[in-house]
């Protein structure tokens, strides 16, 4: 049998996390990892994923990668939030219980507000209600309990305005009227709402979903054209909007693309960020970084912390237009791909706030010395 060579610090080093918390609660069967990547801008907020990871190493790598991504997403969206995420190792269909989520809630409570959780793949509103019995540091709870409810409409709206900023750059006007847009995963929560915005503005919709029956209302209401899931990459259109799965921009698909813009809500669209982000640029395709234009969901739960108001959340999400425009500007000025320009924007904001915080500490220290040491 091969010797297990998994070394925790070898995996953790390099991501720059402030804290990684391992939670093991035998009575409820909870095995979870919380990754707090950064709290420079505010508490680390990010969802809790429940998944049957093949190994502890795979779970750790996932939480590290996802929580780092949340830092960038919050920073670029201009939110006073850091980046965090949690994973629960287990089968979400068979291993959930009140005891498990309450135990998880107590671990979060122990972090004194440094991490705030929410639902993610494999967890839902009901699970968050159990977490909320143990801690206030949870978002994504139902509207009737003071929460923000389904984030998809706000995510779709942010994706739509981000797409408009790209259209302005490529076509000279930000109107989507007459533009052919392929929406992958159009039958999903975000996809449906996105199609509605696009249709209202006169875009021509081309839609696909692995469950074709989910597309029927979209065809009926918006006159969309259905294509097979495998046709989305090579179909001739202006915009491709990946709104189903990650890693869809890869070695096989890039060569097929005939569009001028890739702008969708799916997380982690680039299979290899550096390689495929550069490849899109080389092909003359404008890429809207996913975490920039799908930040509406995060903006929505952030609004929950201030006392939820859908209008305010939508207004804040409309700012994604300007953020996307400034990323395009940086990308042009510095001749770098948009995914790098958005990373630069995130780093600049985090660095600036961190400098201010450091200066404040020095100032307070000096004041203390002046007052107390003569
Ligand atoms: P969803 O599960 O409701 O919708 C996904 C849709 O994609 C489903 O209808 C599914 O049948 C379809 N699909 C799956 N594989 C497909 C394929 N190969 N080709 C075509 N269709 C396929 O999920 P959602 O909440 O709408 O989220 C969509 C994407 O946006 C996900 O990647 C999610 O991580 C991301 N996202 C969602 C939110 C949000 O607020 N819901 C926020 C940020 C990011």
CSV table of C-alpha atoms and ligand atoms in Angstrom, one decimal:
chain,number,residue,atom,x,y,z
A,1,UNK,CA,0.0,0.0,0.0
A,2,UNK,CA,1.3,3.5,-0.9
A,3,UNK,CA,2.4,5.5,2.1
A,4,UNK,CA,0.3,8.6,2.7
A,5,UNK,CA,2.6,11.6,2.3
A,6,UNK,CA,0.0,14.3,2.9
A,7,UNK,CA,1.6,17.1,4.9
A,8,UNK,CA,-0.8,19.8,6.1
A,9,UNK,CA,1.6,22.7,6.0
A,10,UNK,CA,2.8,21.8,2.5
A,11,UNK,CA,-0.7,22.2,1.3
A,12,UNK,CA,-1.6,25.3,3.3
A,13,UNK,CA,1.6,27.3,2.6
A,14,UNK,CA,1.5,29.5,-0.5
A,15,UNK,CA,-2.2,30.6,-0.2
A,16,UNK,CA,-1.5,33.2,2.4
A,17,UNK,CA,-4.3,32.3,4.8
A,18,UNK,CA,-4.7,34.0,8.2
A,19,UNK,CA,-6.2,30.9,9.8
A,20,UNK,CA,-7.4,27.4,9.0
A,21,UNK,CA,-9.7,25.7,11.5
A,22,UNK,CA,-10.2,22.0,11.6
A,23,UNK,CA,-13.5,21.0,13.3
A,24,UNK,CA,-14.1,17.4,14.4
A,25,UNK,CA,-17.2,16.6,16.5
A,26,UNK,CA,-17.6,12.9,17.0
A,27,UNK,CA,-21.1,12.9,18.5
A,28,UNK,CA,-22.6,14.5,15.4
A,29,UNK,CA,-20.1,13.1,12.9
A,30,UNK,CA,-19.1,16.6,11.8
A,31,UNK,CA,-15.8,16.9,10.0
A,32,UNK,CA,-15.3,20.4,8.6
A,33,UNK,CA,-12.5,22.8,7.7
A,34,UNK,CA,-12.9,26.6,7.8
A,35,UNK,CA,-10.5,28.7,5.7
A,36,UNK,CA,-10.1,32.3,6.7
A,37,UNK,CA,-8.0,33.7,4.0
A,38,UNK,CA,-8.2,37.4,4.8
A,39,UNK,CA,-10.0,39.7,7.3
A,40,UNK,CA,-8.2,42.9,6.1
A,41,UNK,CA,-11.3,44.4,4.6
A,42,UNK,CA,-13.8,42.9,7.1
A,43,UNK,CA,-15.1,39.6,8.4
A,44,UNK,CA,-14.3,36.6,6.1
A,45,UNK,CA,-17.7,35.7,4.5
A,46,UNK,CA,-18.2,32.7,2.3
A,47,UNK,CA,-20.5,29.7,1.9
A,48,UNK,CA,-20.3,26.3,3.5
A,49,UNK,CA,-19.9,23.4,0.9
A,50,UNK,CA,-20.9,19.8,1.8
A,51,UNK,CA,-19.2,17.3,-0.4
A,52,UNK,CA,-18.0,13.7,-0.5
A,53,UNK,CA,-14.3,14.5,-0.9
A,54,UNK,CA,-12.1,11.6,-1.9
A,55,UNK,CA,-9.5,12.6,0.7
A,56,UNK,CA,-8.8,15.1,3.5
A,57,UNK,CA,-6.2,16.7,1.3
A,58,UNK,CA,-8.8,17.3,-1.5
A,59,UNK,CA,-11.1,18.9,1.1
A,60,UNK,CA,-8.3,21.1,2.4
A,61,UNK,CA,-7.2,22.2,-1.1
A,62,UNK,CA,-10.8,23.1,-2.0
A,63,UNK,CA,-11.4,25.2,1.1
A,64,UNK,CA,-8.1,27.0,0.6
A,65,UNK,CA,-8.8,27.8,-3.0
A,66,UNK,CA,-12.4,28.8,-2.5
A,67,UNK,CA,-11.7,31.1,0.5
A,68,UNK,CA,-8.8,32.8,-1.4
A,69,UNK,CA,-11.3,33.4,-4.3
A,70,UNK,CA,-13.7,35.0,-1.9
A,71,UNK,CA,-11.1,37.6,-0.8
A,72,UNK,CA,-10.8,38.7,-4.4
A,73,UNK,CA,-14.5,38.7,-5.0
A,74,UNK,CA,-15.3,40.9,-2.0
A,75,UNK,CA,-12.4,43.2,-2.6
A,76,UNK,CA,-13.3,43.9,-6.3
A,77,UNK,CA,-17.0,44.3,-5.4
A,78,UNK,CA,-16.0,47.1,-3.0
A,79,UNK,CA,-17.5,45.2,0.0
A,80,UNK,CA,-16.2,45.5,3.6
A,81,UNK,CA,-15.7,41.8,3.7
A,82,UNK,CA,-12.7,39.5,3.8
A,83,UNK,CA,-12.5,36.0,2.2
A,84,UNK,CA,-13.5,32.8,3.9
A,85,UNK,CA,-15.2,29.5,3.1
A,86,UNK,CA,-16.0,26.2,4.9
A,87,UNK,CA,-16.3,22.6,3.7
A,88,UNK,CA,-18.1,19.8,5.5
A,89,UNK,CA,-16.8,16.4,4.5
A,90,UNK,CA,-19.8,14.2,3.9
A,91,UNK,CA,-22.7,13.2,1.8
A,92,UNK,CA,-25.3,16.0,1.7
A,93,UNK,CA,-28.1,13.5,0.8
A,94,UNK,CA,-27.5,11.1,3.7
A,95,UNK,CA,-25.3,12.7,6.4
A,96,UNK,CA,-27.1,15.9,7.3
A,97,UNK,CA,-28.6,16.4,10.8
A,98,UNK,CA,-29.6,19.2,13.1
A,99,UNK,CA,-26.9,18.1,15.5
A,100,UNK,CA,-24.2,18.3,12.8
A,101,UNK,CA,-25.1,21.9,11.7
A,102,UNK,CA,-25.5,23.1,15.2
A,103,UNK,CA,-22.1,21.7,16.1
A,104,UNK,CA,-20.8,23.5,13.0
A,105,UNK,CA,-22.5,26.7,14.3
A,106,UNK,CA,-20.7,26.4,17.6
A,107,UNK,CA,-17.3,26.3,15.9
A,108,UNK,CA,-18.3,29.4,13.9
A,109,UNK,CA,-19.4,31.1,17.2
A,110,UNK,CA,-16.0,30.3,18.6
A,111,UNK,CA,-14.4,32.4,15.9
A,112,UNK,CA,-16.0,35.6,17.3
A,113,UNK,CA,-17.2,37.0,14.0
A,114,UNK,CA,-14.0,36.5,12.0
A,115,UNK,CA,-15.9,34.0,9.8
A,116,UNK,CA,-19.5,34.4,8.6
A,117,UNK,CA,-21.0,31.4,6.8
A,118,UNK,CA,-23.8,31.0,4.2
A,119,UNK,CA,-25.2,28.2,2.0
A,120,UNK,CA,-23.2,26.7,-0.9
A,121,UNK,CA,-23.2,23.5,-2.9
A,122,UNK,CA,-24.7,20.8,-0.8
A,123,UNK,CA,-26.2,23.0,1.9
A,124,UNK,CA,-29.4,25.0,2.0
A,125,UNK,CA,-31.5,27.5,3.9
A,126,UNK,CA,-32.8,24.8,6.4
A,127,UNK,CA,-29.2,23.9,7.3
A,128,UNK,CA,-28.4,27.6,7.9
A,129,UNK,CA,-31.4,27.9,10.2
A,130,UNK,CA,-29.8,25.2,12.4
A,131,UNK,CA,-26.4,27.1,12.3
A,132,UNK,CA,-28.3,30.2,13.3
A,133,UNK,CA,-29.5,28.5,16.5
A,134,UNK,CA,-25.9,28.6,17.7
A,135,UNK,CA,-24.4,31.8,16.1
A,136,UNK,CA,-25.4,35.1,14.6
A,137,UNK,CA,-22.6,34.8,12.1
A,138,UNK,CA,-24.6,33.2,9.4
A,139,UNK,CA,-26.3,34.7,6.3
A,140,UNK,CA,-28.5,33.2,3.5
A,141,UNK,CA,-31.4,32.6,5.9
A,142,UNK,CA,-35.0,33.0,4.8
A,143,UNK,CA,-36.5,36.5,4.3
A,144,UNK,CA,-39.1,35.8,7.0
A,145,UNK,CA,-36.2,35.3,9.5
A,146,UNK,CA,-34.6,38.6,8.5
A,147,UNK,CA,-32.4,37.0,5.8
A,148,UNK,CA,-32.0,37.8,2.1
A,149,UNK,CA,-33.6,34.7,0.6
A,150,UNK,CA,-32.6,33.5,-2.9
A,151,UNK,CA,-29.6,35.4,-4.2
A,152,UNK,CA,-30.1,34.4,-7.9
A,153,UNK,CA,-32.0,37.4,-9.1
A,154,UNK,CA,-29.3,39.8,-7.8
A,155,UNK,CA,-26.6,37.5,-9.3
A,156,UNK,CA,-28.3,37.6,-12.6
A,157,UNK,CA,-28.7,41.3,-12.5
A,158,UNK,CA,-25.0,41.9,-11.8
A,159,UNK,CA,-24.1,39.5,-14.6
A,160,UNK,CA,-26.3,41.4,-17.0
A,161,UNK,CA,-24.8,44.8,-16.1
A,162,UNK,CA,-21.3,43.4,-16.2
A,163,UNK,CA,-22.1,42.0,-19.7
A,164,UNK,CA,-23.3,45.4,-20.8
A,165,UNK,CA,-19.9,47.0,-19.8
A,166,UNK,CA,-18.2,44.4,-22.1
A,167,UNK,CA,-20.6,45.1,-24.9
A,168,UNK,CA,-19.8,48.8,-24.6
A,169,UNK,CA,-16.1,48.1,-25.1
A,170,UNK,CA,-16.5,45.7,-28.0
A,171,UNK,CA,-19.5,47.3,-29.9
A,172,UNK,CA,-19.2,51.0,-28.9
A,173,UNK,CA,-22.7,51.0,-27.2
A,174,UNK,CA,-23.8,49.1,-24.2
A,175,UNK,CA,-27.2,48.1,-25.6
A,176,UNK,CA,-27.8,44.4,-26.0
A,177,UNK,CA,-30.5,45.0,-28.5
A,178,UNK,CA,-30.0,42.6,-31.4
A,179,UNK,CA,-27.0,40.9,-29.8
A,180,UNK,CA,-26.9,37.1,-30.1
A,181,UNK,CA,-26.3,35.7,-26.6
A,182,UNK,CA,-25.7,32.0,-25.8
A,183,UNK,CA,-26.8,31.2,-22.3
A,184,UNK,CA,-25.4,27.9,-21.0
A,185,UNK,CA,-27.6,26.6,-18.1
A,186,UNK,CA,-30.5,28.9,-19.0
A,187,UNK,CA,-32.9,26.6,-17.1
A,188,UNK,CA,-31.2,27.3,-13.8
A,189,UNK,CA,-31.9,29.8,-11.1
A,190,UNK,CA,-29.5,32.5,-12.4
A,191,UNK,CA,-29.9,31.5,-16.1
A,192,UNK,CA,-33.7,32.2,-16.1
A,193,UNK,CA,-33.4,35.6,-14.5
A,194,UNK,CA,-30.5,36.5,-16.8
A,195,UNK,CA,-32.6,35.6,-19.9
A,196,UNK,CA,-35.3,37.8,-18.7
A,197,UNK,CA,-33.0,40.9,-18.5
A,198,UNK,CA,-31.5,40.1,-21.9
A,199,UNK,CA,-34.9,39.6,-23.6
A,200,UNK,CA,-36.2,42.9,-22.1
A,201,UNK,CA,-33.3,44.7,-23.8
A,202,UNK,CA,-33.9,43.0,-27.2
A,203,UNK,CA,-31.1,40.5,-27.2
A,204,UNK,CA,-31.5,37.3,-29.3
A,205,UNK,CA,-31.4,34.4,-27.0
A,206,UNK,CA,-29.8,31.0,-27.8
A,207,UNK,CA,-30.1,28.7,-24.8
A,208,UNK,CA,-29.0,25.3,-23.6
A,209,UNK,CA,-29.5,23.1,-20.6
A,210,UNK,CA,-29.0,19.4,-19.9
A,211,UNK,CA,-32.6,19.3,-18.8
A,212,UNK,CA,-34.4,20.6,-21.9
A,213,UNK,CA,-37.8,20.7,-20.2
A,214,UNK,CA,-36.4,23.5,-18.0
A,215,UNK,CA,-36.1,25.7,-21.2
A,216,UNK,CA,-39.7,25.5,-22.2
A,217,UNK,CA,-40.8,28.6,-20.3
A,218,UNK,CA,-37.9,30.5,-21.7
A,219,UNK,CA,-38.8,29.6,-25.3
A,220,UNK,CA,-42.4,30.5,-24.6
A,221,UNK,CA,-41.8,33.8,-22.9
A,222,UNK,CA,-38.7,35.0,-24.7
A,223,UNK,CA,-38.7,33.2,-28.0
A,224,UNK,CA,-35.3,31.7,-27.4
A,225,UNK,CA,-33.7,29.2,-29.7
A,226,UNK,CA,-32.7,25.9,-28.0
A,227,UNK,CA,-29.4,24.3,-29.0
A,228,UNK,CA,-27.8,21.1,-27.7
A,229,UNK,CA,-25.4,21.4,-24.7
A,230,UNK,CA,-22.4,20.3,-26.9
A,231,UNK,CA,-23.2,23.0,-29.5
A,232,UNK,CA,-22.7,26.0,-27.2
A,233,UNK,CA,-19.0,26.4,-27.8
A,234,UNK,CA,-19.1,26.5,-31.6
A,235,UNK,CA,-22.3,28.3,-32.2
A,236,UNK,CA,-22.0,31.6,-34.1
A,237,UNK,CA,-23.0,34.5,-31.8
A,238,UNK,CA,-21.8,37.7,-30.1
A,239,UNK,CA,-21.6,36.6,-26.5
A,240,UNK,CA,-21.2,33.3,-24.7
A,241,UNK,CA,-22.6,33.3,-21.1
A,242,UNK,CA,-21.4,30.2,-19.1
A,243,UNK,CA,-24.0,30.0,-16.4
A,244,UNK,CA,-24.0,26.4,-15.5
A,245,UNK,CA,-20.6,24.9,-14.6
A,246,UNK,CA,-16.9,25.7,-14.0
A,247,UNK,CA,-13.9,24.9,-16.2
A,248,UNK,CA,-15.8,25.3,-19.5
A,249,UNK,CA,-13.1,27.5,-20.9
A,250,UNK,CA,-10.4,25.0,-21.6
A,251,UNK,CA,-8.0,23.6,-24.3
A,252,UNK,CA,-10.9,21.9,-26.2
A,253,UNK,CA,-13.4,24.7,-26.1
A,254,UNK,CA,-11.3,27.9,-26.8
A,255,UNK,CA,-10.5,26.8,-30.3
A,256,UNK,CA,-14.2,26.4,-31.1
A,257,UNK,CA,-15.4,29.8,-29.8
A,258,UNK,CA,-16.7,32.2,-32.4
A,259,UNK,CA,-18.0,34.9,-30.0
A,260,UNK,CA,-16.4,38.2,-29.1
A,261,UNK,CA,-17.3,38.2,-25.4
A,262,UNK,CA,-17.4,35.5,-22.6
A,263,UNK,CA,-19.5,36.8,-19.7
A,264,UNK,CA,-21.4,34.5,-17.4
A,265,UNK,CA,-22.2,33.7,-13.8
A,266,UNK,CA,-20.7,30.3,-13.4
A,267,UNK,CA,-17.8,30.1,-10.9
A,268,UNK,CA,-14.3,29.2,-12.0
A,269,UNK,CA,-15.0,29.3,-15.7
A,270,UNK,CA,-11.3,29.2,-16.7
A,271,UNK,CA,-10.0,25.6,-16.3
A,272,UNK,CA,-6.5,27.1,-15.9
A,273,UNK,CA,-6.7,30.7,-15.0
A,274,UNK,CA,-3.3,31.8,-16.3
A,275,UNK,CA,-3.3,29.7,-19.4
A,276,UNK,CA,-6.9,30.1,-20.6
A,277,UNK,CA,-7.2,33.8,-19.5
A,278,UNK,CA,-4.2,34.6,-21.7
A,279,UNK,CA,-5.6,32.3,-24.5
A,280,UNK,CA,-8.9,34.2,-24.6
A,281,UNK,CA,-7.0,37.5,-24.8
A,282,UNK,CA,-4.8,36.2,-27.6
A,283,UNK,CA,-7.9,35.1,-29.5
A,284,UNK,CA,-9.3,38.7,-29.2
A,285,UNK,CA,-12.2,37.5,-26.9
A,286,UNK,CA,-13.1,39.8,-24.1
A,287,UNK,CA,-13.5,37.8,-20.9
A,288,UNK,CA,-15.5,39.1,-17.9
A,289,UNK,CA,-13.8,37.5,-14.9
A,290,UNK,CA,-16.5,35.3,-13.3
A,291,UNK,CA,-16.1,36.5,-9.7
A,292,UNK,CA,-16.4,40.1,-10.8
A,293,UNK,CA,-19.7,39.8,-12.6
A,294,UNK,CA,-21.3,37.1,-10.4
A,295,UNK,CA,-20.6,39.1,-7.2
A,296,UNK,CA,-24.4,39.9,-7.0
A,297,UNK,CA,-24.9,36.8,-4.8
A,298,UNK,CA,-22.3,38.0,-2.3
A,299,UNK,CA,-23.6,41.6,-2.5
A,300,UNK,CA,-27.0,40.2,-1.6
A,301,UNK,CA,-25.9,38.4,1.5
A,302,UNK,CA,-23.7,41.3,2.5
A,303,UNK,CA,-26.9,43.4,2.5
A,304,UNK,CA,-28.3,41.0,5.0
A,305,UNK,CA,-25.6,42.1,7.5
A,306,UNK,CA,-26.9,45.7,7.2
A,307,UNK,CA,-30.6,44.7,7.5
A,308,UNK,CA,-31.8,43.3,4.2
A,309,UNK,CA,-33.3,45.4,1.5
A,310,UNK,CA,-33.6,44.0,-2.1
A,311,UNK,CA,-33.6,47.5,-3.7
A,312,UNK,CA,-30.3,48.4,-2.0
A,313,UNK,CA,-28.8,45.1,-3.0
A,314,UNK,CA,-29.7,45.6,-6.6
A,315,UNK,CA,-28.4,49.2,-6.6
A,316,UNK,CA,-25.1,48.0,-5.2
A,317,UNK,CA,-25.0,45.2,-7.8
A,318,UNK,CA,-25.4,47.8,-10.6
A,319,UNK,CA,-21.9,49.0,-9.6
A,320,UNK,CA,-20.6,45.9,-11.3
A,321,UNK,CA,-20.9,47.8,-14.6
A,322,UNK,CA,-18.2,50.4,-13.5
A,323,UNK,CA,-16.0,47.8,-11.9
A,324,UNK,CA,-16.0,45.8,-15.1
A,325,UNK,CA,-15.3,48.9,-17.2
A,326,UNK,CA,-12.3,49.8,-15.0
A,327,UNK,CA,-10.9,46.3,-15.3
A,328,UNK,CA,-11.2,46.6,-19.1
A,329,UNK,CA,-9.4,49.9,-19.0
A,330,UNK,CA,-6.5,48.5,-16.9
A,331,UNK,CA,-6.3,45.5,-19.1
A,332,UNK,CA,-5.9,47.7,-22.2
A,333,UNK,CA,-3.5,50.2,-20.6
A,334,UNK,CA,-1.2,47.5,-19.2
A,335,UNK,CA,-1.8,45.0,-22.1
A,336,UNK,CA,-2.7,42.3,-19.6
A,337,UNK,CA,-5.6,39.8,-19.6
A,338,UNK,CA,-8.8,40.9,-17.7
A,339,UNK,CA,-8.4,38.2,-15.1
A,340,UNK,CA,-5.0,39.7,-14.1
A,341,UNK,CA,-6.4,43.2,-14.2
A,342,UNK,CA,-9.1,42.2,-11.7
A,343,UNK,CA,-6.6,40.5,-9.4
A,344,UNK,CA,-4.6,43.7,-9.5
A,345,UNK,CA,-7.6,45.8,-8.5
A,346,UNK,CA,-8.3,43.4,-5.6
A,347,UNK,CA,-4.7,43.5,-4.4
A,348,UNK,CA,-4.5,47.3,-4.6
A,349,UNK,CA,-7.6,47.7,-2.4
A,350,UNK,CA,-6.5,45.2,0.2
A,351,UNK,CA,-3.0,46.7,0.3
A,352,UNK,CA,-4.4,50.3,0.7
A,353,UNK,CA,-6.7,49.3,3.6
A,354,UNK,CA,-3.9,47.3,5.2
A,355,UNK,CA,-1.5,50.3,5.0
A,356,UNK,CA,-4.1,52.5,6.6
A,357,UNK,CA,-4.7,50.0,9.4
A,358,UNK,CA,-0.9,49.7,10.0
A,359,UNK,CA,-0.5,53.5,10.1
A,360,UNK,CA,-3.4,53.7,12.5
A,361,UNK,CA,-1.6,51.2,14.8
A,362,UNK,CA,1.6,53.2,14.7
A,363,UNK,CA,-0.3,56.4,15.4
A,364,UNK,CA,-2.1,54.9,18.4
A,365,UNK,CA,1.2,53.5,19.7
A,366,UNK,CA,2.8,56.9,19.4
A,367,UNK,CA,-0.1,58.6,21.1
A,368,UNK,CA,0.1,56.0,23.9
A,369,UNK,CA,3.8,56.6,24.3
A,370,UNK,CA,3.4,60.4,24.4
A,371,UNK,CA,0.6,60.2,27.0
A,372,UNK,CA,2.1,57.6,29.2
A,373,UNK,CA,5.9,57.7,28.8
A,374,UNK,CA,6.4,61.4,28.9
B,1,LIG,P1,-28.6,25.9,-10.9
B,1,LIG,O1,-28.2,24.6,-10.5
B,1,LIG,O2,-30.0,26.4,-10.6
B,1,LIG,O3,-28.5,26.0,-12.5
B,1,LIG,C1,-27.6,25.4,-13.3
B,1,LIG,C2,-28.2,24.9,-14.6
B,1,LIG,O4,-27.2,24.4,-15.4
B,1,LIG,C3,-29.2,23.8,-14.3
B,1,LIG,O5,-30.5,24.1,-15.0
B,1,LIG,C4,-28.5,22.6,-15.0
B,1,LIG,O6,-29.4,21.7,-15.5
B,1,LIG,C5,-27.7,23.3,-16.1
B,1,LIG,N1,-26.6,22.5,-16.5
B,1,LIG,C6,-25.7,21.7,-15.8
B,1,LIG,N2,-24.8,21.2,-16.7
B,1,LIG,C7,-25.0,21.7,-17.9
B,1,LIG,C8,-24.4,21.6,-19.2
B,1,LIG,N3,-23.3,20.9,-19.3
B,1,LIG,N4,-24.9,22.3,-20.2
B,1,LIG,C9,-26.0,23.1,-20.0
B,1,LIG,N5,-26.6,23.2,-18.9
B,1,LIG,C10,-26.2,22.6,-17.8
B,1,LIG,O7,-27.5,26.9,-10.4
B,1,LIG,P2,-27.5,28.5,-10.3
B,1,LIG,O8,-27.8,28.9,-8.9
B,1,LIG,O9,-28.3,29.0,-11.4
B,1,LIG,O10,-26.0,28.8,-10.6
B,1,LIG,C11,-25.4,28.8,-11.9
B,1,LIG,C12,-23.9,29.0,-11.8
B,1,LIG,O11,-23.7,30.3,-11.3
B,1,LIG,C13,-23.2,28.1,-10.9
B,1,LIG,O12,-21.9,27.9,-11.5
B,1,LIG,C14,-23.0,28.8,-9.6
B,1,LIG,O13,-21.9,28.4,-8.9
B,1,LIG,C15,-22.9,30.2,-10.1
B,1,LIG,N6,-23.2,31.2,-9.2
B,1,LIG,C16,-24.5,31.3,-8.7
B,1,LIG,C17,-24.9,32.3,-7.8
B,1,LIG,C18,-26.3,32.3,-7.3
B,1,LIG,O14,-26.7,33.4,-6.7
B,1,LIG,N7,-27.1,31.3,-7.5
B,1,LIG,C19,-24.0,33.2,-7.3
B,1,LIG,C20,-22.7,33.2,-7.8
B,1,LIG,C21,-22.3,32.2,-8.7
